[in-house]
PDB file of C-alpha atoms in Angstrom:
ATOM      1  CA  MET A   1       0.000   0.000   0.000  1.00 68.00           C
ATOM      2  CA  ILE A   2       2.786   2.445   0.949  1.00 76.00           C
ATOM      3  CA  ARG A   3       4.681   1.704  -2.255  1.00 79.00           C
ATOM      4  CA  TYR A   4       1.533   2.275  -4.276  1.00 74.00           C
ATOM      5  CA  ILE A   5       0.876   5.628  -2.594  1.00 77.00           C
ATOM      6  CA  VAL A   6       4.477   6.754  -3.130  1.00 80.00           C
ATOM      7  CA  ARG A   7       4.313   5.733  -6.792  1.00 82.00           C
ATOM      8  CA  ARG A   8       1.066   7.616  -7.317  1.00 79.00           C
ATOM      9  CA  LEU A   9       2.467  10.709  -5.607  1.00 82.00           C
ATOM     10  CA  LEU A  10       5.511  10.632  -7.898  1.00 85.00           C
ATOM     11  CA  GLN A  11       3.186  10.367 -10.885  1.00 85.00           C
ATOM     12  CA  GLY A  12       1.253  13.283  -9.434  1.00 84.00           C
ATOM     13  CA  VAL A  13       4.404  15.408  -9.316  1.00 85.00           C
ATOM     14  CA  LEU A  14       5.003  14.794 -13.016  1.00 88.00           C
ATOM     15  CA  THR A  15       1.357  15.564 -13.735  1.00 87.00           C
ATOM     16  CA  PHE A  16       1.592  18.789 -11.747  1.00 87.00           C
ATOM     17  CA  PHE A  17       4.657  20.006 -13.657  1.00 87.00           C
ATOM     18  CA  GLY A  18       3.129  19.054 -17.002  1.00 88.00           C
ATOM     19  CA  ALA A  19      -0.215  20.718 -16.311  1.00 85.00           C
ATOM     20  CA  THR A  20       1.247  23.951 -14.937  1.00 86.00           C
ATOM     21  CA  PHE A  21       3.711  24.128 -17.829  1.00 87.00           C
ATOM     22  CA  VAL A  22       0.924  23.764 -20.409  1.00 86.00           C
ATOM     23  CA  VAL A  23      -1.307  26.345 -18.683  1.00 83.00           C
ATOM     24  CA  TYR A  24       1.583  28.781 -18.308  1.00 81.00           C
ATOM     25  CA  ALA A  25       2.484  28.280 -21.975  1.00 82.00           C
ATOM     26  CA  LEU A  26      -1.099  28.925 -23.073  1.00 79.00           C
ATOM     27  CA  MET A  27      -1.288  32.101 -21.009  1.00 74.00           C
ATOM     28  CA  PHE A  28       2.083  33.234 -22.343  1.00 66.00           C
ATOM     29  CA  ALA A  29       1.101  32.539 -25.976  1.00 62.00           C
ATOM     30  CA  ASN A  30      -2.259  34.290 -25.523  1.00 58.00           C
ATOM     31  CA  GLN A  31      -0.838  37.461 -24.003  1.00 59.00           C
ATOM     32  CA  ASN A  32      -1.127  40.376 -26.399  1.00 60.00           C
ATOM     33  CA  ASP A  33      -0.831  43.222 -23.932  1.00 62.00           C
ATOM     34  CA  PRO A  34      -1.932  42.141 -20.445  1.00 61.00           C
ATOM     35  CA  LEU A  35      -1.086  45.513 -18.922  1.00 62.00           C
ATOM     36  CA  GLN A  36      -3.322  47.379 -21.345  1.00 58.00           C
ATOM     37  CA  ALA A  37      -6.044  44.736 -20.964  1.00 56.00           C
ATOM     38  CA  LEU A  38      -5.963  45.354 -17.235  1.00 57.00           C
ATOM     39  CA  ALA A  39      -6.152  49.124 -17.633  1.00 58.00           C
ATOM     40  CA  GLY A  40      -8.978  48.945 -20.162  1.00 57.00           C
ATOM     41  CA  GLU A  41      -9.240  52.075 -22.305  1.00 61.00           C
ATOM     42  CA  ARG A  42      -7.048  54.162 -20.005  1.00 65.00           C
ATOM     43  CA  PRO A  43      -3.565  54.861 -21.378  1.00 70.00           C
ATOM     44  CA  ILE A  44      -0.502  53.572 -19.505  1.00 70.00           C
ATOM     45  CA  SER A  45       2.559  55.756 -19.254  1.00 70.00           C
ATOM     46  CA  ASP A  46       5.889  54.386 -20.417  1.00 72.00           C
ATOM     47  CA  ASN A  47       7.361  54.529 -16.901  1.00 75.00           C
ATOM     48  CA  VAL A  48       4.506  52.540 -15.400  1.00 69.00           C
ATOM     49  CA  ARG A  49       4.603  50.049 -18.260  1.00 71.00           C
ATOM     50  CA  GLN A  50       8.341  49.511 -17.852  1.00 75.00           C
ATOM     51  CA  ALA A  51       8.070  49.083 -14.073  1.00 73.00           C
ATOM     52  CA  LEU A  52       5.247  46.558 -14.355  1.00 69.00           C
ATOM     53  CA  THR A  53       6.995  44.703 -17.160  1.00 71.00           C
ATOM     54  CA  GLU A  54      10.124  44.248 -15.047  1.00 71.00           C
ATOM     55  CA  ARG A  55       8.108  43.373 -11.962  1.00 71.00           C
ATOM     56  CA  TYR A  56       6.247  40.552 -13.696  1.00 68.00           C
ATOM     57  CA  HIS A  57       9.205  39.530 -15.921  1.00 71.00           C
ATOM     58  CA  LEU A  58       7.134  40.137 -19.052  1.00 70.00           C
ATOM     59  CA  ASN A  59      10.282  41.068 -20.968  1.00 72.00           C
ATOM     60  CA  GLU A  60      11.893  37.701 -20.187  1.00 75.00           C
ATOM     61  CA  PRO A  61      11.568  34.547 -22.335  1.00 77.00           C
ATOM     62  CA  PHE A  62       8.758  32.171 -21.507  1.00 75.00           C
ATOM     63  CA  ILE A  63      10.914  29.494 -19.908  1.00 82.00           C
ATOM     64  CA  VAL A  64      12.502  32.090 -17.620  1.00 81.00           C
ATOM     65  CA  GLN A  65       9.073  33.344 -16.544  1.00 78.00           C
ATOM     66  CA  TYR A  66       8.036  29.768 -15.798  1.00 82.00           C
ATOM     67  CA  GLY A  67      11.192  29.243 -13.778  1.00 84.00           C
ATOM     68  CA  TYR A  68      10.500  32.355 -11.693  1.00 81.00           C
ATOM     69  CA  TYR A  69       6.953  31.168 -11.081  1.00 81.00           C
ATOM     70  CA  MET A  70       7.911  27.627 -10.024  1.00 84.00           C
ATOM     71  CA  ARG A  71      10.660  28.911  -7.740  1.00 84.00           C
ATOM     72  CA  GLY A  72       8.182  31.160  -5.974  1.00 82.00           C
ATOM     73  CA  LEU A  73       5.588  28.386  -5.854  1.00 83.00           C
ATOM     74  CA  PHE A  74       7.940  26.028  -4.042  1.00 82.00           C
ATOM     75  CA  GLN A  75       8.545  28.801  -1.521  1.00 82.00           C
ATOM     76  CA  GLY A  76       4.805  29.165  -0.930  1.00 80.00           C
ATOM     77  CA  ASP A  77       4.552  32.321  -3.052  1.00 80.00           C
ATOM     78  CA  PHE A  78       1.837  32.196  -5.717  1.00 81.00           C
ATOM     79  CA  GLY A  79       2.932  35.520  -7.113  1.00 77.00           C
ATOM     80  CA  ILE A  80       1.305  38.922  -7.418  1.00 77.00           C
ATOM     81  CA  SER A  81      -1.771  39.509  -9.526  1.00 80.00           C
ATOM     82  CA  LEU A  82      -1.635  42.232 -12.148  1.00 71.00           C
ATOM     83  CA  THR A  83      -4.043  44.132  -9.918  1.00 74.00           C
ATOM     84  CA  GLY A  84      -1.279  44.301  -7.293  1.00 74.00           C
ATOM     85  CA  ARG A  85      -2.877  41.857  -4.851  1.00 82.00           C
ATOM     86  CA  PRO A  86      -1.121  38.647  -3.759  1.00 85.00           C
ATOM     87  CA  VAL A  87      -2.627  35.616  -5.485  1.00 85.00           C
ATOM     88  CA  ALA A  88      -2.496  33.753  -2.152  1.00 86.00           C
ATOM     89  CA  ASP A  89      -4.926  36.279  -0.651  1.00 88.00           C
ATOM     90  CA  LEU A  90      -7.303  35.801  -3.568  1.00 86.00           C
ATOM     91  CA  LEU A  91      -7.018  32.039  -3.120  1.00 86.00           C
ATOM     92  CA  ASP A  92      -7.817  32.318   0.586  1.00 87.00           C
ATOM     93  CA  ARG A  93     -11.023  34.192  -0.216  1.00 86.00           C
ATOM     94  CA  ALA A  94     -12.210  32.197  -3.238  1.00 87.00           C
ATOM     95  CA  TRP A  95     -11.306  28.581  -2.478  1.00 86.00           C
ATOM     96  CA  PRO A  96     -13.348  28.064   0.709  1.00 88.00           C
ATOM     97  CA  VAL A  97     -16.469  29.326  -1.052  1.00 89.00           C
ATOM     98  CA  THR A  98     -16.016  27.163  -4.136  1.00 87.00           C
ATOM     99  CA  ALA A  99     -14.984  24.134  -2.082  1.00 86.00           C
ATOM    100  CA  GLN A 100     -18.148  24.447   0.014  1.00 89.00           C
ATOM    101  CA  LEU A 101     -20.240  24.890  -3.133  1.00 89.00           C
ATOM    102  CA  ALA A 102     -18.666  21.849  -4.830  1.00 87.00           C
ATOM    103  CA  VAL A 103     -19.050  19.618  -1.766  1.00 87.00           C
ATOM    104  CA  MET A 104     -22.689  20.659  -1.366  1.00 91.00           C
ATOM    105  CA  ALA A 105     -23.314  19.907  -5.050  1.00 91.00           C
ATOM    106  CA  VAL A 106     -21.645  16.474  -4.813  1.00 89.00           C
ATOM    107  CA  VAL A 107     -23.514  15.518  -1.629  1.00 90.00           C
ATOM    108  CA  PHE A 108     -26.830  16.629  -3.117  1.00 91.00           C
ATOM    109  CA  ALA A 109     -26.194  14.799  -6.391  1.00 90.00           C
ATOM    110  CA  ALA A 110     -24.790  11.641  -4.776  1.00 90.00           C
ATOM    111  CA  LEU A 111     -27.536  11.193  -2.194  1.00 91.00           C
ATOM    112  CA  ILE A 112     -30.435  11.635  -4.594  1.00 93.00           C
ATOM    113  CA  GLY A 113     -28.686  10.065  -7.589  1.00 92.00           C
ATOM    114  CA  VAL A 114     -27.532   6.905  -5.798  1.00 91.00           C
ATOM    115  CA  VAL A 115     -30.870   6.324  -4.075  1.00 91.00           C
ATOM    116  CA  ALA A 116     -32.780   6.867  -7.327  1.00 92.00           C
ATOM    117  CA  GLY A 117     -30.351   4.628  -9.211  1.00 92.00           C
ATOM    118  CA  VAL A 118     -30.644   1.788  -6.686  1.00 90.00           C
ATOM    119  CA  VAL A 119     -34.448   1.896  -6.695  1.00 91.00           C
ATOM    120  CA  ALA A 120     -34.544   2.109 -10.507  1.00 91.00           C
ATOM    121  CA  GLY A 121     -32.121  -0.822 -10.804  1.00 90.00           C
ATOM    122  CA  ILE A 122     -34.113  -2.998  -8.409  1.00 89.00           C
ATOM    123  CA  ARG A 123     -37.386  -2.126 -10.154  1.00 87.00           C
ATOM    124  CA  ARG A 124     -35.969  -2.307 -13.661  1.00 87.00           C
ATOM    125  CA  ALA A 125     -38.417  -1.492 -16.486  1.00 84.00           C
ATOM    126  CA  GLY A 126     -40.964  -0.268 -13.952  1.00 87.00           C
ATOM    127  CA  ILE A 127     -42.737   3.065 -13.677  1.00 92.00           C
ATOM    128  CA  PHE A 128     -40.102   4.575 -11.393  1.00 92.00           C
ATOM    129  CA  ASP A 129     -37.313   3.433 -13.716  1.00 90.00           C
ATOM    130  CA  ASN A 130     -38.967   5.033 -16.737  1.00 91.00           C
ATOM    131  CA  ILE A 131     -39.698   8.286 -14.885  1.00 92.00           C
ATOM    132  CA  THR A 132     -36.109   8.433 -13.633  1.00 91.00           C
ATOM    133  CA  LEU A 133     -34.837   7.866 -17.167  1.00 90.00           C
ATOM    134  CA  VAL A 134     -36.865  10.788 -18.506  1.00 92.00           C
ATOM    135  CA  ILE A 135     -35.806  13.130 -15.688  1.00 91.00           C
ATOM    136  CA  THR A 136     -32.112  12.268 -16.008  1.00 90.00           C
ATOM    137  CA  LEU A 137     -32.188  12.734 -19.783  1.00 89.00           C
ATOM    138  CA  VAL A 138     -33.792  16.150 -19.338  1.00 90.00           C
ATOM    139  CA  LEU A 139     -31.194  17.202 -16.737  1.00 88.00           C
ATOM    140  CA  ILE A 140     -28.304  16.034 -18.905  1.00 85.00           C
ATOM    141  CA  SER A 141     -29.647  17.755 -22.015  1.00 87.00           C
ATOM    142  CA  ILE A 142     -30.187  21.180 -20.405  1.00 87.00           C
ATOM    143  CA  PRO A 143     -26.927  23.166 -20.158  1.00 85.00           C
ATOM    144  CA  ILE A 144     -26.116  25.051 -16.976  1.00 85.00           C
ATOM    145  CA  VAL A 145     -26.198  28.357 -18.851  1.00 85.00           C
ATOM    146  CA  VAL A 146     -29.951  27.751 -19.336  1.00 88.00           C
ATOM    147  CA  LEU A 147     -30.753  25.864 -16.122  1.00 89.00           C
ATOM    148  CA  ALA A 148     -29.134  28.406 -13.782  1.00 89.00           C
ATOM    149  CA  PRO A 149     -31.160  31.522 -14.761  1.00 90.00           C
ATOM    150  CA  VAL A 150     -34.386  29.493 -15.063  1.00 91.00           C
ATOM    151  CA  LEU A 151     -34.117  28.079 -11.526  1.00 91.00           C
ATOM    152  CA  GLN A 152     -32.963  31.454 -10.265  1.00 91.00           C
ATOM    153  CA  LEU A 153     -36.109  33.043 -11.712  1.00 91.00           C
ATOM    154  CA  PHE A 154     -38.612  30.456 -10.464  1.00 91.00           C
ATOM    155  CA  LEU A 155     -37.101  29.284  -7.160  1.00 90.00           C
ATOM    156  CA  GLY A 156     -35.273  32.465  -6.214  1.00 89.00           C
ATOM    157  CA  VAL A 157     -37.376  35.344  -7.524  1.00 89.00           C
ATOM    158  CA  GLN A 158     -40.951  34.151  -8.029  1.00 89.00           C
ATOM    159  CA  LEU A 159     -41.272  31.506  -5.270  1.00 88.00           C
ATOM    160  CA  SER A 160     -38.628  33.059  -2.962  1.00 86.00           C
ATOM    161  CA  LEU A 161     -37.524  29.629  -1.717  1.00 89.00           C
ATOM    162  CA  PHE A 162     -33.842  30.554  -1.947  1.00 90.00           C
ATOM    163  CA  PRO A 163     -31.881  33.815  -2.163  1.00 90.00           C
ATOM    164  CA  PRO A 164     -31.560  34.736  -5.866  1.00 89.00           C
ATOM    165  CA  THR A 165     -27.908  35.784  -5.376  1.00 88.00           C
ATOM    166  CA  ALA A 166     -25.266  34.597  -2.932  1.00 86.00           C
ATOM    167  CA  GLY A 167     -23.617  37.931  -2.100  1.00 79.00           C
ATOM    168  CA  SER A 168     -20.092  38.724  -0.991  1.00 78.00           C
ATOM    169  CA  SER A 169     -20.212  36.467   2.108  1.00 82.00           C
ATOM    170  CA  PRO A 170     -22.579  33.642   1.171  1.00 86.00           C
ATOM    171  CA  SER A 171     -24.141  31.504   3.879  1.00 88.00           C
ATOM    172  CA  PHE A 172     -24.953  27.800   3.626  1.00 90.00           C
ATOM    173  CA  TYR A 173     -28.555  28.605   2.740  1.00 91.00           C
ATOM    174  CA  ALA A 174     -27.505  31.114   0.094  1.00 90.00           C
ATOM    175  CA  LEU A 175     -25.352  28.455  -1.607  1.00 91.00           C
ATOM    176  CA  MET A 176     -28.102  25.825  -1.718  1.00 92.00           C
ATOM    177  CA  LEU A 177     -29.641  26.959  -5.014  1.00 92.00           C
ATOM    178  CA  PRO A 178     -26.244  27.290  -6.802  1.00 91.00           C
ATOM    179  CA  ALA A 179     -25.330  23.837  -5.451  1.00 91.00           C
ATOM    180  CA  ILE A 180     -28.556  22.349  -6.829  1.00 92.00           C
ATOM    181  CA  VAL A 181     -27.854  23.885 -10.235  1.00 90.00           C
ATOM    182  CA  LEU A 182     -24.217  22.800 -10.210  1.00 88.00           C
ATOM    183  CA  GLY A 183     -25.043  19.254  -9.136  1.00 89.00           C
ATOM    184  CA  ALA A 184     -28.010  18.705 -11.457  1.00 88.00           C
ATOM    185  CA  GLY A 185     -25.950  17.223 -14.281  1.00 83.00           C
ATOM    186  CA  SER A 186     -23.942  15.075 -11.885  1.00 87.00           C
ATOM    187  CA  LEU A 187     -27.142  13.826 -10.256  1.00 90.00           C
ATOM    188  CA  ALA A 188     -28.321  12.459 -13.587  1.00 89.00           C
ATOM    189  CA  THR A 189     -24.972  10.771 -14.225  1.00 89.00           C
ATOM    190  CA  TYR A 190     -24.805   9.240 -10.725  1.00 91.00           C
ATOM    191  CA  SER A 191     -28.324   7.889 -11.129  1.00 92.00           C
ATOM    192  CA  ARG A 192     -27.647   6.233 -14.490  1.00 90.00           C
ATOM    193  CA  LEU A 193     -24.303   4.810 -13.353  1.00 90.00           C
ATOM    194  CA  THR A 194     -25.818   3.356 -10.172  1.00 91.00           C
ATOM    195  CA  ARG A 195     -28.826   1.953 -11.998  1.00 91.00           C
ATOM    196  CA  THR A 196     -26.691   0.216 -14.636  1.00 90.00           C
ATOM    197  CA  SER A 197     -24.273  -1.159 -12.065  1.00 89.00           C
ATOM    198  CA  VAL A 198     -27.077  -2.464  -9.826  1.00 90.00           C
ATOM    199  CA  VAL A 199     -28.741  -4.259 -12.759  1.00 90.00           C
ATOM    200  CA  GLU A 200     -25.447  -5.923 -13.720  1.00 89.00           C
ATOM    201  CA  ASN A 201     -24.647  -6.996 -10.157  1.00 88.00           C
ATOM    202  CA  LEU A 202     -28.121  -8.430  -9.567  1.00 87.00           C
ATOM    203  CA  ARG A 203     -27.351 -10.903 -12.357  1.00 86.00           C
ATOM    204  CA  ALA A 204     -23.941 -11.866 -10.936  1.00 84.00           C
ATOM    205  CA  ASP A 205     -23.159 -15.345  -9.589  1.00 85.00           C
ATOM    206  CA  TYR A 206     -22.351 -14.121  -6.088  1.00 84.00           C
ATOM    207  CA  VAL A 207     -25.893 -12.733  -5.751  1.00 85.00           C
ATOM    208  CA  ARG A 208     -27.412 -16.081  -6.649  1.00 85.00           C
ATOM    209  CA  THR A 209     -25.061 -17.748  -4.182  1.00 86.00           C
ATOM    210  CA  ALA A 210     -26.042 -15.311  -1.431  1.00 84.00           C
ATOM    211  CA  LYS A 211     -29.735 -15.964  -2.099  1.00 83.00           C
ATOM    212  CA  ALA A 212     -29.124 -19.715  -2.096  1.00 85.00           C
ATOM    213  CA  LYS A 213     -27.533 -19.419   1.364  1.00 84.00           C
ATOM    214  CA  GLY A 214     -30.748 -17.930   2.656  1.00 84.00           C
ATOM    215  CA  LEU A 215     -29.707 -14.291   3.022  1.00 83.00           C
ATOM    216  CA  THR A 216     -32.547 -11.801   3.039  1.00 83.00           C
ATOM    217  CA  ARG A 217     -33.139  -9.562   0.035  1.00 81.00           C
ATOM    218  CA  ASN A 218     -32.288  -6.423   2.002  1.00 82.00           C
ATOM    219  CA  ARG A 219     -28.945  -7.887   3.113  1.00 84.00           C
ATOM    220  CA  VAL A 220     -28.068  -9.076  -0.397  1.00 85.00           C
ATOM    221  CA  ILE A 221     -28.779  -5.650  -1.883  1.00 83.00           C
ATOM    222  CA  GLY A 222     -27.519  -3.489   0.991  1.00 80.00           C
ATOM    223  CA  VAL A 223     -24.286  -5.365   1.725  1.00 78.00           C
ATOM    224  CA  HIS A 224     -23.254  -7.133  -1.460  1.00 80.00           C
ATOM    225  CA  VAL A 225     -24.889  -5.443  -4.454  1.00 85.00           C
ATOM    226  CA  LEU A 226     -24.639  -1.854  -3.232  1.00 83.00           C
ATOM    227  CA  ARG A 227     -20.935  -2.007  -2.307  1.00 79.00           C
ATOM    228  CA  ASN A 228     -19.935  -3.372  -5.711  1.00 80.00           C
ATOM    229  CA  SER A 229     -22.291  -1.020  -7.513  1.00 83.00           C
ATOM    230  CA  LEU A 230     -20.743   2.048  -5.860  1.00 82.00           C
ATOM    231  CA  ILE A 231     -17.274   1.457  -7.339  1.00 80.00           C
ATOM    232  CA  PRO A 232     -17.950   3.211 -10.691  1.00 81.00           C
ATOM    233  CA  VAL A 233     -19.905   5.918  -8.870  1.00 84.00           C
ATOM    234  CA  VAL A 234     -17.024   6.626  -6.480  1.00 80.00           C
ATOM    235  CA  THR A 235     -14.684   6.794  -9.471  1.00 78.00           C
ATOM    236  CA  TYR A 236     -16.845   9.420 -11.104  1.00 82.00           C
ATOM    237  CA  ILE A 237     -17.288  11.382  -7.864  1.00 80.00           C
ATOM    238  CA  GLY A 238     -13.505  11.718  -7.469  1.00 74.00           C
ATOM    239  CA  VAL A 239     -13.157  13.221 -10.932  1.00 74.00           C
ATOM    240  CA  ASP A 240     -16.397  15.170 -10.702  1.00 79.00           C
ATOM    241  CA  LEU A 241     -15.421  16.964  -7.494  1.00 74.00           C
ATOM    242  CA  GLY A 242     -12.447  18.593  -9.192  1.00 69.00           C
ATOM    243  CA  SER A 243     -14.510  19.296 -12.291  1.00 70.00           C
ATOM    244  CA  LEU A 244     -17.199  21.029 -10.255  1.00 75.00           C
ATOM    245  CA  MET A 245     -14.608  23.236  -8.561  1.00 70.00           C
ATOM    246  CA  ALA A 246     -13.120  24.144 -11.937  1.00 62.00           C
ATOM    247  CA  GLY A 247     -16.335  24.388 -13.917  1.00 60.00           C
ATOM    248  CA  ALA A 248     -18.385  26.632 -11.647  1.00 75.00           C
ATOM    249  CA  ILE A 249     -17.728  29.735 -13.741  1.00 79.00           C
ATOM    250  CA  ILE A 250     -21.262  29.999 -15.129  1.00 82.00           C
ATOM    251  CA  THR A 251     -22.986  29.089 -11.864  1.00 86.00           C
ATOM    252  CA  GLU A 252     -20.907  31.510  -9.809  1.00 86.00           C
ATOM    253  CA  GLY A 253     -21.460  34.217 -12.388  1.00 84.00           C
ATOM    254  CA  VAL A 254     -25.247  33.821 -12.435  1.00 86.00           C
ATOM    255  CA  PHE A 255     -25.601  33.689  -8.642  1.00 90.00           C
ATOM    256  CA  ASN A 256     -22.842  36.205  -7.901  1.00 87.00           C
ATOM    257  CA  VAL A 257     -20.759  33.728  -5.894  1.00 88.00           C
ATOM    258  CA  PRO A 258     -17.272  35.113  -5.057  1.00 88.00           C
ATOM    259  CA  GLY A 259     -15.424  31.865  -5.774  1.00 86.00           C
ATOM    260  CA  VAL A 260     -12.822  30.319  -8.027  1.00 84.00           C
ATOM    261  CA  GLY A 261     -14.973  30.487 -11.159  1.00 81.00           C
ATOM    262  CA  SER A 262     -15.480  34.222 -10.864  1.00 82.00           C
ATOM    263  CA  ALA A 263     -11.789  34.817 -10.200  1.00 84.00           C
ATOM    264  CA  LEU A 264     -10.710  32.638 -13.129  1.00 82.00           C
ATOM    265  CA  PHE A 265     -13.128  34.374 -15.494  1.00 81.00           C
ATOM    266  CA  ARG A 266     -11.838  37.761 -14.394  1.00 80.00           C
ATOM    267  CA  GLY A 267      -8.241  36.605 -14.759  1.00 80.00           C
ATOM    268  CA  ILE A 268      -8.795  35.214 -18.247  1.00 78.00           C
ATOM    269  CA  THR A 269     -10.574  38.324 -19.537  1.00 77.00           C
ATOM    270  CA  THR A 270      -7.835  40.617 -18.186  1.00 74.00           C
ATOM    271  CA  GLU A 271      -5.031  38.251 -19.259  1.00 73.00           C
ATOM    272  CA  ASP A 272      -3.864  38.065 -15.643  1.00 77.00           C
ATOM    273  CA  GLY A 273      -1.368  35.218 -15.999  1.00 75.00           C
ATOM    274  CA  PRO A 274      -0.233  34.943 -12.347  1.00 78.00           C
ATOM    275  CA  LEU A 275      -3.829  34.748 -11.115  1.00 84.00           C
ATOM    276  CA  VAL A 276      -4.942  32.119 -13.650  1.00 84.00           C
ATOM    277  CA  VAL A 277      -1.875  29.896 -13.244  1.00 84.00           C
ATOM    278  CA  GLY A 278      -2.033  30.148  -9.450  1.00 86.00           C
ATOM    279  CA  PHE A 279      -5.655  29.032  -9.323  1.00 85.00           C
ATOM    280  CA  VAL A 280      -5.111  26.275 -11.882  1.00 84.00           C
ATOM    281  CA  SER A 281      -2.097  24.991  -9.926  1.00 85.00           C
ATOM    282  CA  VAL A 282      -4.295  24.437  -6.888  1.00 85.00           C
ATOM    283  CA  LEU A 283      -6.929  22.796  -9.107  1.00 83.00           C
ATOM    284  CA  VAL A 284      -4.326  20.328 -10.384  1.00 85.00           C
ATOM    285  CA  ILE A 285      -3.398  19.408  -6.807  1.00 84.00           C
ATOM    286  CA  VAL A 286      -7.080  18.860  -5.990  1.00 82.00           C
ATOM    287  CA  PHE A 287      -7.486  16.561  -8.996  1.00 81.00           C
ATOM    288  CA  ILE A 288      -4.391  14.520  -8.080  1.00 83.00           C
ATOM    289  CA  LEU A 289      -5.397  14.061  -4.436  1.00 83.00           C
ATOM    290  CA  ALA A 290      -9.038  13.314  -5.307  1.00 80.00           C
ATOM    291  CA  ASN A 291      -8.031  10.562  -7.733  1.00 79.00           C
ATOM    292  CA  LEU A 292      -5.608   9.092  -5.196  1.00 80.00           C
ATOM    293  CA  ILE A 293      -8.313   8.975  -2.521  1.00 81.00           C
ATOM    294  CA  VAL A 294     -10.721   7.349  -4.980  1.00 77.00           C
ATOM    295  CA  ASP A 295      -8.206   4.614  -5.819  1.00 76.00           C
ATOM    296  CA  LEU A 296      -7.673   3.910  -2.126  1.00 76.00           C
ATOM    297  CA  LEU A 297     -11.431   3.712  -1.548  1.00 75.00           C
ATOM    298  CA  TYR A 298     -11.622   0.802  -3.988  1.00 70.00           C
ATOM    299  CA  ALA A 299     -10.102  -1.490  -1.358  1.00 66.00           C
ATOM    300  CA  VAL A 300     -12.716  -0.338   1.157  1.00 67.00           C
ATOM    301  CA  LEU A 301     -15.635  -1.055  -1.165  1.00 66.00           C
ATOM    302  CA  ASP A 302     -14.180  -4.302  -2.546  1.00 65.00           C
ATOM    303  CA  PRO A 303     -11.902  -6.279  -0.161  1.00 62.00           C
ATOM    304  CA  ARG A 304     -10.649  -8.328  -3.115  1.00 62.00           C
ATOM    305  CA  ILE A 305      -8.721  -5.309  -4.383  1.00 63.00           C
ATOM    306  CA  ARG A 306      -5.203  -5.076  -3.008  1.00 61.00           C
ATOM    307  CA  TYR A 307      -2.422  -2.618  -3.866  1.00 54.00           C
ATOM    308  CA  GLU A 308       0.859  -4.497  -3.842  1.00 53.00           C
TER     309      GLU A 308
END
C-alpha cells in the first residue's frame, strides 16, 4: 500500500509540472498586452509600463518566466496579480467558497442520484425506472447556462424559496440553489451509473449464491450489491469533485458567488497570468489528491482489491 501511494504521488508530481507548464504556456502565448487589458481604455505611461513589465518579468523569455513562477511556488509564493494583490490572498477568499459549493453539489447529487439509481435498478423497467430515465435525460440535455437563470427566476425570484444571489459572504442557505444547479448534471450521471451497475450486479453469480444461502433480500442488496455497484460511482465522484470546482464559472457568475470560477473568469478576460496559473495549480493538486483517494477507496468497497 505504501509503495503504491508513493508511486502515485511521484506520478502526481510529473502531472503537476506538465499541467502547470501547459497552462503557463497557453497564457504566455495568448498574451497580447496584459497591462493594457488590465487598464482597459485608459492609457498607460511608459514609466509605469516599464516598471510593471520588469516586476512581472514580461520582458523575459517564456521558460525564464516559468522558472521564476515555479521557484516562488515552491517557496509558498503564488505571485502577485496584475491588480497588485497577492494571489495567495485571492485564493484564501475564493477557495473556501467554491470548495463548500462543490461539496454541497456532490452531496446533493450523490444522495439523490444513488438512491434513485438503486431503486430504478431494483425495479428495472418499472414506472419509477422510466420516470427516472426521462428526468435524467432532461437534466443532462439542459446546459447550466440555461438551467441556472431558469431556476434562479422560479425558485429564487418568483417563489422566494432561496436567495436569488449569494452575495459577498454567502451563507450555507444562500449556496443551496447554486449547489442544486451545479449538481443537477452530476445527479443524472450518478443515477444512471448506479442503476446500470445495480442491474449488472443483480445478475452476478455471487448474488445467486447469497440468495441460495438464505440471506434476506435487504442484506443481499444493501451489503453485497450496493458495495460493488458504488465502485464506478465513487470513481466518477472523485473526478467530478475537481470538475465542479473548476467548472463553476457559469454558476458563480449567475448567482454572484465570489469563488474560483469568478476569479478565473476575471483573470482570463484581463489576461492576468499569475492569477490564472495560481488558481489552476491548486486545481491540479485537488485533482491529483481526489483521484488518489478514490483509488484507495476501492479497497474499502471491494476487499478483493489489493495494492501491492
